[in-house]
Every structure is written in C-alpha cells, then in structure tokens.
PDB file of N, CA and C in Angstrom:
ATOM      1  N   UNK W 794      78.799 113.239-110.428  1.00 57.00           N
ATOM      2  CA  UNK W 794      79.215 111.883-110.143  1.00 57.00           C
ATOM      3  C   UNK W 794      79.857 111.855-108.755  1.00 57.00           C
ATOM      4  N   UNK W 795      79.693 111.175-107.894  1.00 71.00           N
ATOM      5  CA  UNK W 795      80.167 110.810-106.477  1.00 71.00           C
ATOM      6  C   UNK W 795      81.430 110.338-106.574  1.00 71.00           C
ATOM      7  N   UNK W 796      82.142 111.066-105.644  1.00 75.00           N
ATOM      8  CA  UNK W 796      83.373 110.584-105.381  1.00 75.00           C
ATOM      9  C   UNK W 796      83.706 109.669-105.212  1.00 75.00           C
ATOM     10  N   UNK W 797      82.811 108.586-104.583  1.00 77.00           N
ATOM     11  CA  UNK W 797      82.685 107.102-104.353  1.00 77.00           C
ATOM     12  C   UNK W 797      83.183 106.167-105.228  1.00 77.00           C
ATOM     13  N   UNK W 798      82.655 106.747-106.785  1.00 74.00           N
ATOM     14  CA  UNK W 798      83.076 105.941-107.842  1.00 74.00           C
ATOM     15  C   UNK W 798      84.143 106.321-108.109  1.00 74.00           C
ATOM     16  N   UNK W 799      84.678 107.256-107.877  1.00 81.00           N
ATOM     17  CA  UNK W 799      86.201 107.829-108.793  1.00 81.00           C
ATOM     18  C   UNK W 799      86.834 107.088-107.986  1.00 81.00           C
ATOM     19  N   UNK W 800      87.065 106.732-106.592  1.00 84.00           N
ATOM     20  CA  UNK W 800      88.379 106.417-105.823  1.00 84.00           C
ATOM     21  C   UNK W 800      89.042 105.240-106.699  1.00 84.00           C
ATOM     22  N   UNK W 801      87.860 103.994-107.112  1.00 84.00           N
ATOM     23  CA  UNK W 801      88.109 102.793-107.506  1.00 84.00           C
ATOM     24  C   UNK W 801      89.183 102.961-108.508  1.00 84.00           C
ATOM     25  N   UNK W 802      88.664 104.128-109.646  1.00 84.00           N
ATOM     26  CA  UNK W 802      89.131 104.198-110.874  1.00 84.00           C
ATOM     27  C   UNK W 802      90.766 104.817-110.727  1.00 84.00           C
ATOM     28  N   UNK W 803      90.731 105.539-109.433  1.00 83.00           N
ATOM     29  CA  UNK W 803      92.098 106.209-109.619  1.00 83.00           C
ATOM     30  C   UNK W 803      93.253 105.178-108.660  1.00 83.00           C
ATOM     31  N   UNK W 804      93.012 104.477-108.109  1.00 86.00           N
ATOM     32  CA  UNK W 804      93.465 103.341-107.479  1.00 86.00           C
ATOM     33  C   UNK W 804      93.630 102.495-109.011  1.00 86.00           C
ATOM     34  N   UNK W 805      93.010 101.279-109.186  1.00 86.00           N
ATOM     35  CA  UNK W 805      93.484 100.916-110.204  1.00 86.00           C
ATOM     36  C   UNK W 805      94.153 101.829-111.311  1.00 86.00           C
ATOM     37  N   UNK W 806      94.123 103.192-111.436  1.00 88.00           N
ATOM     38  CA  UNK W 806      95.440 103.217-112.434  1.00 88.00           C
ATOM     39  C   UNK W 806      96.555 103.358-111.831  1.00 88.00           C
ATOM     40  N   UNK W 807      96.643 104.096-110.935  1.00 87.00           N
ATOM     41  CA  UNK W 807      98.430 104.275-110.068  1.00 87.00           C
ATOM     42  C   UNK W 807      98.612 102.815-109.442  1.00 87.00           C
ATOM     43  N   UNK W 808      97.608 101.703-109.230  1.00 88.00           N
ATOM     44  CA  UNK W 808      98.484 100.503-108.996  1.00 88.00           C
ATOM     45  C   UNK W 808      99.354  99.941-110.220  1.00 88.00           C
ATOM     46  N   UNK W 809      98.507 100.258-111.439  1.00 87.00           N
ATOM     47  CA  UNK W 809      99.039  99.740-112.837  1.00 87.00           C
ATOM     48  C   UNK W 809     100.246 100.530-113.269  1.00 87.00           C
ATOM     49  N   UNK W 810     100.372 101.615-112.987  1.00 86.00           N
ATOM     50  CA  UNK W 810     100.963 102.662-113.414  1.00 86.00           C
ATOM     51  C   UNK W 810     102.327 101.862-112.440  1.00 86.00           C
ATOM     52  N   UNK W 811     102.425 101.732-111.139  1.00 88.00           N
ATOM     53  CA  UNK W 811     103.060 101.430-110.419  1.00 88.00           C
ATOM     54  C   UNK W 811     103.587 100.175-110.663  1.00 88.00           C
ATOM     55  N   UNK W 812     103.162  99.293-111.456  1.00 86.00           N
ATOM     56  CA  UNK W 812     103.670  97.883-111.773  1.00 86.00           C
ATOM     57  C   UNK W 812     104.482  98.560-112.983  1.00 86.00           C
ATOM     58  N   UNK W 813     104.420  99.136-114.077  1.00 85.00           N
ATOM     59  CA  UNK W 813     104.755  99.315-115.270  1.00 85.00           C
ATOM     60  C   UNK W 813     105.931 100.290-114.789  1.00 85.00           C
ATOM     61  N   UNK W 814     105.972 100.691-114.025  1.00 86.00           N
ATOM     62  CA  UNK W 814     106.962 101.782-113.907  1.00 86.00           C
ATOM     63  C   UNK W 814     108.280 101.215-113.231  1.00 86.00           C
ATOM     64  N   UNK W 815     107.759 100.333-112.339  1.00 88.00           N
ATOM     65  CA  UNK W 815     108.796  99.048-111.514  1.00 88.00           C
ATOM     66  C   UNK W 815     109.267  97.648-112.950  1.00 88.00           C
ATOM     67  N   UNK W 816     108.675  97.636-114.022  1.00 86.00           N
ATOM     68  CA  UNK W 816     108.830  96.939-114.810  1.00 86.00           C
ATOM     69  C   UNK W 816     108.710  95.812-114.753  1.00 86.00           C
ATOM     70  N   UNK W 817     107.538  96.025-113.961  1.00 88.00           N
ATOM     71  CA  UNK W 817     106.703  93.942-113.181  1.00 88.00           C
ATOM     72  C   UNK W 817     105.824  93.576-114.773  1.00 88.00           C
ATOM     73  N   UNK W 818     105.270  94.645-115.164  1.00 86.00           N
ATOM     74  CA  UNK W 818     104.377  94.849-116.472  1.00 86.00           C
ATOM     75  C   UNK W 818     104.955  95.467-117.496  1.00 86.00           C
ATOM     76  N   UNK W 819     104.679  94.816-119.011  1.00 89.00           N
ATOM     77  CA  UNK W 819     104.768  95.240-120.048  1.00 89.00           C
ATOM     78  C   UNK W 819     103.625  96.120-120.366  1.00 89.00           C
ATOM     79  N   UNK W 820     103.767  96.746-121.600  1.00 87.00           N
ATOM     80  CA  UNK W 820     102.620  97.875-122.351  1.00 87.00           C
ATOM     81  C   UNK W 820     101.612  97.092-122.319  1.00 87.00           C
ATOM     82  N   UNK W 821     101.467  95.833-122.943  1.00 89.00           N
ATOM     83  CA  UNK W 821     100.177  95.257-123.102  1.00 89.00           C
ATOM     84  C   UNK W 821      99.684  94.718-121.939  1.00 89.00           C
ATOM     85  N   UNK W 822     100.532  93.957-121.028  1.00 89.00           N
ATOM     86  CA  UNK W 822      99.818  93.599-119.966  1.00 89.00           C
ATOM     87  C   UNK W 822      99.634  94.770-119.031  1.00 89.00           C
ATOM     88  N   UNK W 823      99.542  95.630-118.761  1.00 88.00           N
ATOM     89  CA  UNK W 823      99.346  96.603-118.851  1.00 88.00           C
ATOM     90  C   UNK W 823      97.796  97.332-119.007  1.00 88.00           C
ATOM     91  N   UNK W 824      97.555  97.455-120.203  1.00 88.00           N
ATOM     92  CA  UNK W 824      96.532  97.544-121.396  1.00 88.00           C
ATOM     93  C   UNK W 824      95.896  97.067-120.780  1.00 88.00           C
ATOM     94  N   UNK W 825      95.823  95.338-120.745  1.00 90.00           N
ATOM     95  CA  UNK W 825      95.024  94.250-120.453  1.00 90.00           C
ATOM     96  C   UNK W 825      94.610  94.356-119.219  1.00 90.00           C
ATOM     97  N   UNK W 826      95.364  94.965-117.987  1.00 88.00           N
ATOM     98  CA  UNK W 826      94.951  94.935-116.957  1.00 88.00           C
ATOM     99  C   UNK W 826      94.149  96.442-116.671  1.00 88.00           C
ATOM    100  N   UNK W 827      94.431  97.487-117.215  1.00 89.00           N
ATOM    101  CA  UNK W 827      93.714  98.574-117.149  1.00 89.00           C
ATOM    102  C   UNK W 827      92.151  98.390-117.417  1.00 89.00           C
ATOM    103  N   UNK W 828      91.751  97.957-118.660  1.00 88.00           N
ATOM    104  CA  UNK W 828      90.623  97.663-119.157  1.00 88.00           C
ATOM    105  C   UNK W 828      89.764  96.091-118.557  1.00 88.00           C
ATOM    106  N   UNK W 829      90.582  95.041-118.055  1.00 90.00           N
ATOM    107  CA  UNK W 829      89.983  94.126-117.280  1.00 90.00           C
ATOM    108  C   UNK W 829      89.255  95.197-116.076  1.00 90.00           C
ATOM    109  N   UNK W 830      90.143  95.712-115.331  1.00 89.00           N
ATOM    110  CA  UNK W 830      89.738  96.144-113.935  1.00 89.00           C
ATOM    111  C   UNK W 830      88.768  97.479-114.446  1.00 89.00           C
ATOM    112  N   UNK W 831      89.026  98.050-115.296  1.00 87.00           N
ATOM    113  CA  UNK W 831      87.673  99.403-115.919  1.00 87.00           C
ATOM    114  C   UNK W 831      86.502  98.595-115.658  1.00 87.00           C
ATOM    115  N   UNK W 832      86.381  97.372-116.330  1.00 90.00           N
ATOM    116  CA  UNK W 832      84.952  96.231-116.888  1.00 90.00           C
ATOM    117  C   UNK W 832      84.652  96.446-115.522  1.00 90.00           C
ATOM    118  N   UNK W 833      85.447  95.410-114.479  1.00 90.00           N
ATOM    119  CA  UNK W 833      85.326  94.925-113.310  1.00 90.00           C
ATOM    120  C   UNK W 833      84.499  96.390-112.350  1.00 90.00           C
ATOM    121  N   UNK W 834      84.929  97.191-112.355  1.00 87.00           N
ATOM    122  CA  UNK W 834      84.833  98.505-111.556  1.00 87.00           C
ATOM    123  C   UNK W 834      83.173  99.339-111.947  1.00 87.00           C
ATOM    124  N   UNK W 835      83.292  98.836-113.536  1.00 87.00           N
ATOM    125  CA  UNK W 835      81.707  99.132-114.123  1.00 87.00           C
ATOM    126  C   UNK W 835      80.823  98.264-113.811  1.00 87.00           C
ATOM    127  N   UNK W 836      81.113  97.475-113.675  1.00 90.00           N
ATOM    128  CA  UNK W 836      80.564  95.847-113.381  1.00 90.00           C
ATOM    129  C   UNK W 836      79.726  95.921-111.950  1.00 90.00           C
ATOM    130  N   UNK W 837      80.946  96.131-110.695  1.00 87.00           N
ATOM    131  CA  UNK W 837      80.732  96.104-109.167  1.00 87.00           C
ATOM    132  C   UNK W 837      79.471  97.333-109.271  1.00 87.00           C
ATOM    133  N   UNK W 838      79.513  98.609-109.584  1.00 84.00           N
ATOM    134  CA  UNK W 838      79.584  99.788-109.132  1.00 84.00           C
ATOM    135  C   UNK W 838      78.236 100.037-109.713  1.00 84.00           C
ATOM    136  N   UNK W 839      78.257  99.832-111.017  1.00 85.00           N
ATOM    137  CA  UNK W 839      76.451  99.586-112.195  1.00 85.00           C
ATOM    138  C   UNK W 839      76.520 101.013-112.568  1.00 85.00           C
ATOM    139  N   UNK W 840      77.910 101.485-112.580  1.00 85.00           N
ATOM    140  CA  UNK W 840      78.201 102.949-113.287  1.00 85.00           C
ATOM    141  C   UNK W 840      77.474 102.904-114.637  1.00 85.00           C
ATOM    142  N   UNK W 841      77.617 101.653-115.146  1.00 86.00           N
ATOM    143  CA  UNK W 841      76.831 101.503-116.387  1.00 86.00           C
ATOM    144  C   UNK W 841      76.639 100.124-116.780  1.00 86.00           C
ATOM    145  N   UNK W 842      75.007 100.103-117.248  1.00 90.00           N
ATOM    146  CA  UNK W 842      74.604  99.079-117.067  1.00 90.00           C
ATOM    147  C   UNK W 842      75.212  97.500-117.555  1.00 90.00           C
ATOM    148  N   UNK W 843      75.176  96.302-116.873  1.00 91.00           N
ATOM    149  CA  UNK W 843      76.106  94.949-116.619  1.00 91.00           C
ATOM    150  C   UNK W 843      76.059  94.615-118.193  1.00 91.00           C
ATOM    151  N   UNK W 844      75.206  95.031-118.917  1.00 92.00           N
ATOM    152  CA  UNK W 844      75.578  94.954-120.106  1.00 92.00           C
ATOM    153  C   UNK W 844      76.328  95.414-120.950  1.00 92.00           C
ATOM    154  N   UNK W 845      76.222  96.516-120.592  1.00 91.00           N
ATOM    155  CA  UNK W 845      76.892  97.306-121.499  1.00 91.00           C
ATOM    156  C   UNK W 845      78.805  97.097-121.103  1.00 91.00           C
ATOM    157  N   UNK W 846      78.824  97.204-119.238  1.00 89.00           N
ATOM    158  CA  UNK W 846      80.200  96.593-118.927  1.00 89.00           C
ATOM    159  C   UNK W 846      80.138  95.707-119.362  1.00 89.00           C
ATOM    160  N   UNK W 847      79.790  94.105-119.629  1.00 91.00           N
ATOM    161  CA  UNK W 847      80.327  93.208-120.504  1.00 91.00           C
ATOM    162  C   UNK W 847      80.190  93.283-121.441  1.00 91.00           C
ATOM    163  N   UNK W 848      80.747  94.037-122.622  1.00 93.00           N
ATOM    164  CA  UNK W 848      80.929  94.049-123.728  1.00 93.00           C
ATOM    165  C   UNK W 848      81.891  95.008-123.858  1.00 93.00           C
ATOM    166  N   UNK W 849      82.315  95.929-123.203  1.00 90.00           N
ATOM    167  CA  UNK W 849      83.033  96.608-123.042  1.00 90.00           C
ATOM    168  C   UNK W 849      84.626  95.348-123.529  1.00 90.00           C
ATOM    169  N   UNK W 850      85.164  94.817-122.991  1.00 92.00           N
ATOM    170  CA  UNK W 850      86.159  94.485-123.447  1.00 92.00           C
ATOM    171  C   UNK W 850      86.260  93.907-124.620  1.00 92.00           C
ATOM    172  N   UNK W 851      85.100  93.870-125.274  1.00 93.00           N
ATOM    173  CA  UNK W 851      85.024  93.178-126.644  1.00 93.00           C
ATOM    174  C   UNK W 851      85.122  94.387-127.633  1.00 93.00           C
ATOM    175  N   UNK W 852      84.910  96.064-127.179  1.00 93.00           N
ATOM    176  CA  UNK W 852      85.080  96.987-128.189  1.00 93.00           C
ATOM    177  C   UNK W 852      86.376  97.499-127.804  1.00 93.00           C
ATOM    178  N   UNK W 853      87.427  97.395-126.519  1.00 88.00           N
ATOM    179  CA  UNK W 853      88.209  97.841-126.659  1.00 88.00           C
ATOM    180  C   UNK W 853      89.848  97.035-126.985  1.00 88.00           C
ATOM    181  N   UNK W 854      89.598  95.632-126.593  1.00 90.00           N
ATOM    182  CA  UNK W 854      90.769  95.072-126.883  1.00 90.00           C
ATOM    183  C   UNK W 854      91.230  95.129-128.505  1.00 90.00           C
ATOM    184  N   UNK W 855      89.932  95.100-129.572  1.00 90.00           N
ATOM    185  CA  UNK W 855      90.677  95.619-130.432  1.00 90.00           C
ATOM    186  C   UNK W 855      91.231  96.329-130.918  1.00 90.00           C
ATOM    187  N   UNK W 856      91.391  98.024-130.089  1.00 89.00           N
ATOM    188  CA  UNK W 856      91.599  98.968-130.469  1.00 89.00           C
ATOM    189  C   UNK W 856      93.227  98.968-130.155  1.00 89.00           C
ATOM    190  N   UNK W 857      93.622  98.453-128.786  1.00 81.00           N
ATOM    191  CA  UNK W 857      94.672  98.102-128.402  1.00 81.00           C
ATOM    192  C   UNK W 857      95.493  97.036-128.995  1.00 81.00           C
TER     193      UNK W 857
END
C-alpha cells in the first residue's frame, strides 16, 4: 500500500486525538468524527470501492 494513502489516515487521527485530548471533543463526537473522515478518506482515495465506503458508516455507528 502507498504511503500516499496512509498520510490522510494518520493526520485525521492525531487531529482527533488532538481535539479530545484539549477537551474540544467528547468520546462520541469523537467516534463520530473518526469514522465520518475514515468514509470520507475511502471515499476521495477509492481505497475501496464508493460503495462499499458508503455504507461503511451504516455498519459501524452501530457498533459504537
């Protein structure tokens, strides 16, 4: 896998990580924003196919 795709993924978590730790974000919003921006990042990138990223938040918000 190309490094190309990882940067996105490790950026959005230390920005999130970085809100939650400053206590701008709760656990769930949080959650919510980790897995919005995962979709989004699968979405841009076609790491996996636009289908399969949109549906993606429909198998994981319930788990959370």
């Amino acid at each position: 896998m190309p490094i190309k795709k990882i940067i996105p993924f490790l950026l959005l978590f230390l920005t999130v990580f970085i809100l939650y730790r400053q206590n701008i974000v709760n656990t769930q919003q949080s959650i919510t924003l980790l897995i919005t921006g995962c979709t989004a990042i699968f979405w841009v990138t076609e790491w996996l196919p636009i289908p399969v990223a949109s549906l993606l938040p429909i198998a994981l918000f319930p788990l959370f």
